């Protein structure tokens, strides 16, 4: 049997120097690609392009998908006006990601959302975000670590009985943290399966869906040295294998 193919949503970066200053390049951090390879999948980068026809054809190739990190989601997507503390948004990427998510879900493709990808899942399902952690009614920890990407800095308590708990077989894990926003509310399609000790939601799951997991932290930056983080990609690839078998 062939290895399952995992699509990774990408973004656009503008060259700051080099031979082509101002030039646009399609990109995703290499860690996403390495994590899929390490878990036994074949990674494919999905260029930021909101053509439904093209995305449907791309999705035909896939057995699973990762929605990667990036810009804040435009608050209009969850019926809010922009707060002063909102950071950069990218409406073109919203258009691409929201469409890609809807099309991926239609065919019950296994989904892993990371950081922005996790927030995208929540908003697509009808949930809302805090535009900044300072807008939460109680005080939060520092969720934007000033250290290297591969250092776990805060604890996440794992909800017993959740799929996430099944994957990890643990009540508590340590994660890294690079976010200034957080999930404010979830819809009836979504379960919360992990929180930081300040109650900030860090993990969600789709209800009645084969595999739909979203994490606020960045397992792709930790998986090379943290067993718990490897399990997340292993679970995605295993769900992708199952999907592939039914195609
Ligand atoms: Mn955090």
Short mmCIF file of C-alpha atoms and ligand atoms in Angstrom, two decimals:
data_model
loop_
_atom_site.label_atom_id
_atom_site.label_comp_id
_atom_site.label_asym_id
_atom_site.label_seq_id
_atom_site.Cartn_x
_atom_site.Cartn_y
_atom_site.Cartn_z
CA UNK A 1 0.00 0.00 0.00
CA UNK A 2 1.20 3.49 -0.83
CA UNK A 3 1.94 5.97 1.93
CA UNK A 4 -0.88 8.41 2.68
CA UNK A 5 -0.57 11.87 1.15
CA UNK A 6 -0.94 14.82 3.53
CA UNK A 7 -1.65 18.27 2.13
CA UNK A 8 -0.32 21.32 3.97
CA UNK A 9 -1.93 24.72 3.48
CA UNK A 10 0.59 27.42 2.69
CA UNK A 11 0.94 31.18 2.76
CA UNK A 12 2.73 33.87 0.80
CA UNK A 13 5.88 35.59 2.02
CA UNK A 14 7.37 38.71 0.48
CA UNK A 15 11.13 38.64 -0.08
CA UNK A 16 12.84 41.26 2.07
CA UNK A 17 16.18 41.15 0.30
CA UNK A 18 18.19 38.92 -2.01
CA UNK A 19 18.01 39.12 -5.76
CA UNK A 20 14.27 39.87 -5.91
CA UNK A 21 13.22 42.25 -3.12
CA UNK A 22 9.44 42.53 -2.88
CA UNK A 23 8.95 39.25 -4.73
CA UNK A 24 6.16 36.96 -3.50
CA UNK A 25 6.93 33.37 -2.66
CA UNK A 26 4.65 30.51 -1.61
CA UNK A 27 5.90 29.07 1.67
CA UNK A 28 5.34 26.97 4.73
CA UNK A 29 7.76 26.36 7.59
CA UNK A 30 9.82 23.26 6.87
CA UNK A 31 8.87 21.70 10.23
CA UNK A 32 5.40 20.86 8.87
CA UNK A 33 6.94 18.96 5.97
CA UNK A 34 9.47 17.18 8.21
CA UNK A 35 6.75 16.16 10.67
CA UNK A 36 4.67 14.51 7.95
CA UNK A 37 7.69 12.67 6.57
CA UNK A 38 8.75 11.53 10.06
CA UNK A 39 5.23 10.15 10.67
CA UNK A 40 5.32 8.12 7.44
CA UNK A 41 3.24 10.36 5.19
CA UNK A 42 3.99 12.06 1.89
CA UNK A 43 3.68 15.85 2.21
CA UNK A 44 2.22 18.08 -0.51
CA UNK A 45 2.18 21.85 -0.17
CA UNK A 46 -1.11 23.43 -1.24
CA UNK A 47 -0.51 26.86 -2.78
CA UNK A 48 -2.66 29.74 -1.61
CA UNK A 49 -5.24 29.93 -4.39
CA UNK A 50 -8.97 30.19 -3.84
CA UNK A 51 -10.11 28.52 -7.06
CA UNK A 52 -12.70 25.96 -6.02
CA UNK A 53 -12.11 23.87 -9.11
CA UNK A 54 -8.37 23.69 -8.47
CA UNK A 55 -8.81 22.97 -4.78
CA UNK A 56 -11.24 20.13 -5.46
CA UNK A 57 -8.75 18.58 -7.84
CA UNK A 58 -5.95 19.00 -5.29
CA UNK A 59 -8.08 17.41 -2.58
CA UNK A 60 -8.59 14.36 -4.82
CA UNK A 61 -4.88 13.68 -4.33
CA UNK A 62 -4.99 13.84 -0.53
CA UNK A 63 -5.63 11.42 2.32
CA UNK A 64 -5.28 14.00 5.07
CA UNK A 65 -4.67 17.72 5.52
CA UNK A 66 -2.86 20.11 7.85
CA UNK A 67 -4.00 23.71 8.16
CA UNK A 68 -0.85 25.60 9.07
CA UNK A 69 -0.18 28.68 11.17
CA UNK A 70 -0.11 32.32 10.09
CA UNK A 71 -2.01 35.60 10.21
CA UNK A 72 -4.93 36.49 12.46
CA UNK A 73 -8.31 35.63 10.97
CA UNK A 74 -10.32 38.68 9.92
CA UNK A 75 -12.81 39.21 12.79
CA UNK A 76 -15.68 39.76 10.33
CA UNK A 77 -15.52 35.96 9.92
CA UNK A 78 -16.88 35.68 13.47
CA UNK A 79 -19.11 38.75 13.36
CA UNK A 80 -16.81 41.15 15.18
CA UNK A 81 -15.32 44.50 14.29
CA UNK A 82 -11.49 44.78 14.44
CA UNK A 83 -10.12 45.55 17.90
CA UNK A 84 -7.03 47.76 18.36
CA UNK A 85 -5.04 44.68 19.43
CA UNK A 86 -5.84 42.67 16.32
CA UNK A 87 -2.61 41.93 14.46
CA UNK A 88 -2.02 41.49 10.72
CA UNK A 89 -4.77 39.80 8.77
CA UNK A 90 -4.62 38.34 5.26
CA UNK A 91 -8.08 38.28 3.65
CA UNK A 92 -6.76 36.38 0.60
CA UNK A 93 -5.56 33.62 2.85
CA UNK A 94 -8.87 33.59 4.71
CA UNK A 95 -10.66 33.10 1.43
CA UNK A 96 -8.37 30.23 0.50
CA UNK A 97 -8.35 28.54 3.93
CA UNK A 98 -12.08 28.78 4.64
CA UNK A 99 -12.92 27.33 1.23
CA UNK A 100 -10.29 24.60 1.54
CA UNK A 101 -11.61 23.69 4.99
CA UNK A 102 -15.21 23.45 3.76
CA UNK A 103 -14.21 21.26 0.81
CA UNK A 104 -11.99 19.04 2.96
CA UNK A 105 -14.80 18.52 5.44
CA UNK A 106 -17.33 17.70 2.72
CA UNK A 107 -15.30 14.62 1.89
CA UNK A 108 -14.51 13.79 5.53
CA UNK A 109 -10.78 14.16 5.02
CA UNK A 110 -8.76 13.78 8.25
CA UNK A 111 -7.90 17.29 9.46
CA UNK A 112 -5.19 18.64 11.75
CA UNK A 113 -5.33 22.38 12.45
CA UNK A 114 -2.32 24.10 13.98
CA UNK A 115 -2.39 27.60 15.53
CA UNK A 116 -4.13 29.71 12.88
CA UNK A 117 -5.34 26.42 11.38
CA UNK A 118 -6.89 25.56 14.74
CA UNK A 119 -8.56 28.97 14.97
CA UNK A 120 -9.77 28.54 11.40
CA UNK A 121 -11.44 25.26 12.37
CA UNK A 122 -13.16 26.90 15.32
CA UNK A 123 -14.41 29.90 13.36
CA UNK A 124 -15.50 27.75 10.40
CA UNK A 125 -17.58 25.71 12.81
CA UNK A 126 -19.28 28.82 14.18
CA UNK A 127 -17.06 29.55 17.20
CA UNK A 128 -15.47 32.86 18.14
CA UNK A 129 -12.00 34.07 19.10
CA UNK A 130 -10.60 36.58 21.55
CA UNK A 131 -8.92 39.05 19.23
CA UNK A 132 -6.25 39.37 21.89
CA UNK A 133 -5.65 37.45 25.13
CA UNK A 134 -5.90 40.71 27.11
CA UNK A 135 -9.63 40.76 26.25
CA UNK A 136 -10.25 37.59 28.24
CA UNK A 137 -12.16 38.32 31.47
CA UNK A 138 -9.52 36.68 33.66
CA UNK A 139 -5.79 37.13 33.45
CA UNK A 140 -3.80 34.80 31.18
CA UNK A 141 -0.27 33.44 31.28
CA UNK A 142 2.24 34.57 28.74
CA UNK A 143 1.33 32.61 25.62
CA UNK A 144 3.95 34.12 23.35
CA UNK A 145 7.20 32.67 24.51
CA UNK A 146 10.38 34.66 24.08
CA UNK A 147 12.43 31.49 23.63
CA UNK A 148 13.25 29.13 20.80
CA UNK A 149 10.43 27.32 19.01
CA UNK A 150 11.30 23.88 20.35
CA UNK A 151 11.01 24.63 24.05
CA UNK A 152 7.80 23.60 25.85
CA UNK A 153 6.79 26.52 28.11
CA UNK A 154 3.34 25.81 29.54
CA UNK A 155 1.14 22.91 30.59
CA UNK A 156 -2.00 21.67 28.86
CA UNK A 157 -4.50 19.59 30.80
CA UNK A 158 -6.01 16.92 28.58
CA UNK A 159 -9.74 16.21 28.87
CA UNK A 160 -10.35 12.61 29.85
CA UNK A 161 -12.41 10.61 27.38
CA UNK A 162 -11.43 12.86 24.47
CA UNK A 163 -9.81 11.60 21.28
CA UNK A 164 -6.83 13.71 22.19
CA UNK A 165 -6.54 11.77 25.44
CA UNK A 166 -6.73 8.51 23.49
CA UNK A 167 -3.92 9.70 21.25
CA UNK A 168 -1.61 10.80 24.07
CA UNK A 169 -2.63 8.46 26.89
CA UNK A 170 -1.82 11.31 29.27
CA UNK A 171 -3.61 13.77 31.53
CA UNK A 172 -1.09 16.54 31.06
CA UNK A 173 1.44 17.64 28.48
CA UNK A 174 3.89 20.51 28.08
CA UNK A 175 3.62 22.63 24.94
CA UNK A 176 5.18 25.64 23.27
CA UNK A 177 3.13 28.80 22.80
CA UNK A 178 3.13 31.44 20.05
CA UNK A 179 -0.28 33.05 20.06
CA UNK A 180 -1.88 36.30 21.17
CA UNK A 181 -5.43 35.16 20.41
CA UNK A 182 -7.50 32.32 21.83
CA UNK A 183 -10.77 30.47 21.37
CA UNK A 184 -13.58 32.43 23.05
CA UNK A 185 -16.51 30.13 22.27
CA UNK A 186 -17.13 26.90 20.41
CA UNK A 187 -20.20 25.75 18.50
CA UNK A 188 -22.14 22.55 19.12
CA UNK A 189 -19.98 20.80 16.46
CA UNK A 190 -16.84 21.17 18.55
CA UNK A 191 -15.53 19.68 21.80
CA UNK A 192 -12.81 21.25 23.93
CA UNK A 193 -10.24 18.60 24.78
CA UNK A 194 -7.37 20.56 26.29
CA UNK A 195 -6.78 23.76 28.23
CA UNK A 196 -3.84 25.61 29.67
CA UNK A 197 -3.91 26.06 33.46
CA UNK A 198 -5.20 29.64 32.99
CA UNK A 199 -8.20 28.07 31.22
CA UNK A 200 -7.13 29.17 27.73
CA UNK A 201 -8.46 26.61 25.25
CA UNK A 202 -5.56 24.84 23.52
CA UNK A 203 -7.14 21.78 21.88
CA UNK A 204 -10.44 21.22 20.07
CA UNK A 205 -11.99 18.26 18.25
CA UNK A 206 -14.75 17.97 15.70
CA UNK A 207 -17.73 15.97 16.91
CA UNK A 208 -19.10 13.19 14.69
CA UNK A 209 -16.15 13.36 12.36
CA UNK A 210 -13.55 10.66 11.62
CA UNK A 211 -10.50 12.77 12.55
CA UNK A 212 -10.66 16.49 13.19
CA UNK A 213 -8.15 17.81 15.71
CA UNK A 214 -7.00 21.38 16.31
CA UNK A 215 -4.15 22.55 18.53
CA UNK A 216 -3.22 26.08 19.51
CA UNK A 217 0.43 25.12 20.04
CA UNK A 218 3.00 24.04 17.45
CA UNK A 219 3.67 20.28 17.62
CA UNK A 220 5.60 20.45 14.33
CA UNK A 221 8.30 22.49 16.08
CA UNK A 222 8.57 20.02 18.94
CA UNK A 223 8.09 16.61 17.37
CA UNK A 224 11.77 16.01 16.59
CA UNK A 225 12.49 15.78 20.34
CA UNK A 226 9.11 15.30 22.07
CA UNK A 227 7.38 11.91 21.91
CA UNK A 228 3.96 13.40 22.77
CA UNK A 229 4.10 15.64 19.72
CA UNK A 230 5.07 12.75 17.44
CA UNK A 231 1.87 10.99 18.51
CA UNK A 232 -0.23 13.82 17.07
CA UNK A 233 1.22 13.38 13.58
CA UNK A 234 1.13 9.60 13.92
CA UNK A 235 -2.61 9.86 14.68
CA UNK A 236 -3.18 12.03 11.61
CA UNK A 237 -1.25 9.65 9.35
CA UNK A 238 -3.07 6.66 10.77
CA UNK A 239 -6.46 8.33 10.11
CA UNK A 240 -5.20 9.20 6.62
CA UNK A 241 -4.33 5.54 6.00
CA UNK A 242 -7.85 4.58 6.93
CA UNK A 243 -9.27 7.24 4.60
CA UNK A 244 -6.98 6.05 1.82
CA UNK A 245 -8.22 2.50 2.27
CA UNK A 246 -11.82 3.60 1.71
CA UNK A 247 -11.14 5.81 -1.32
MN1 LIG B 1 -0.58 28.72 24.73
#
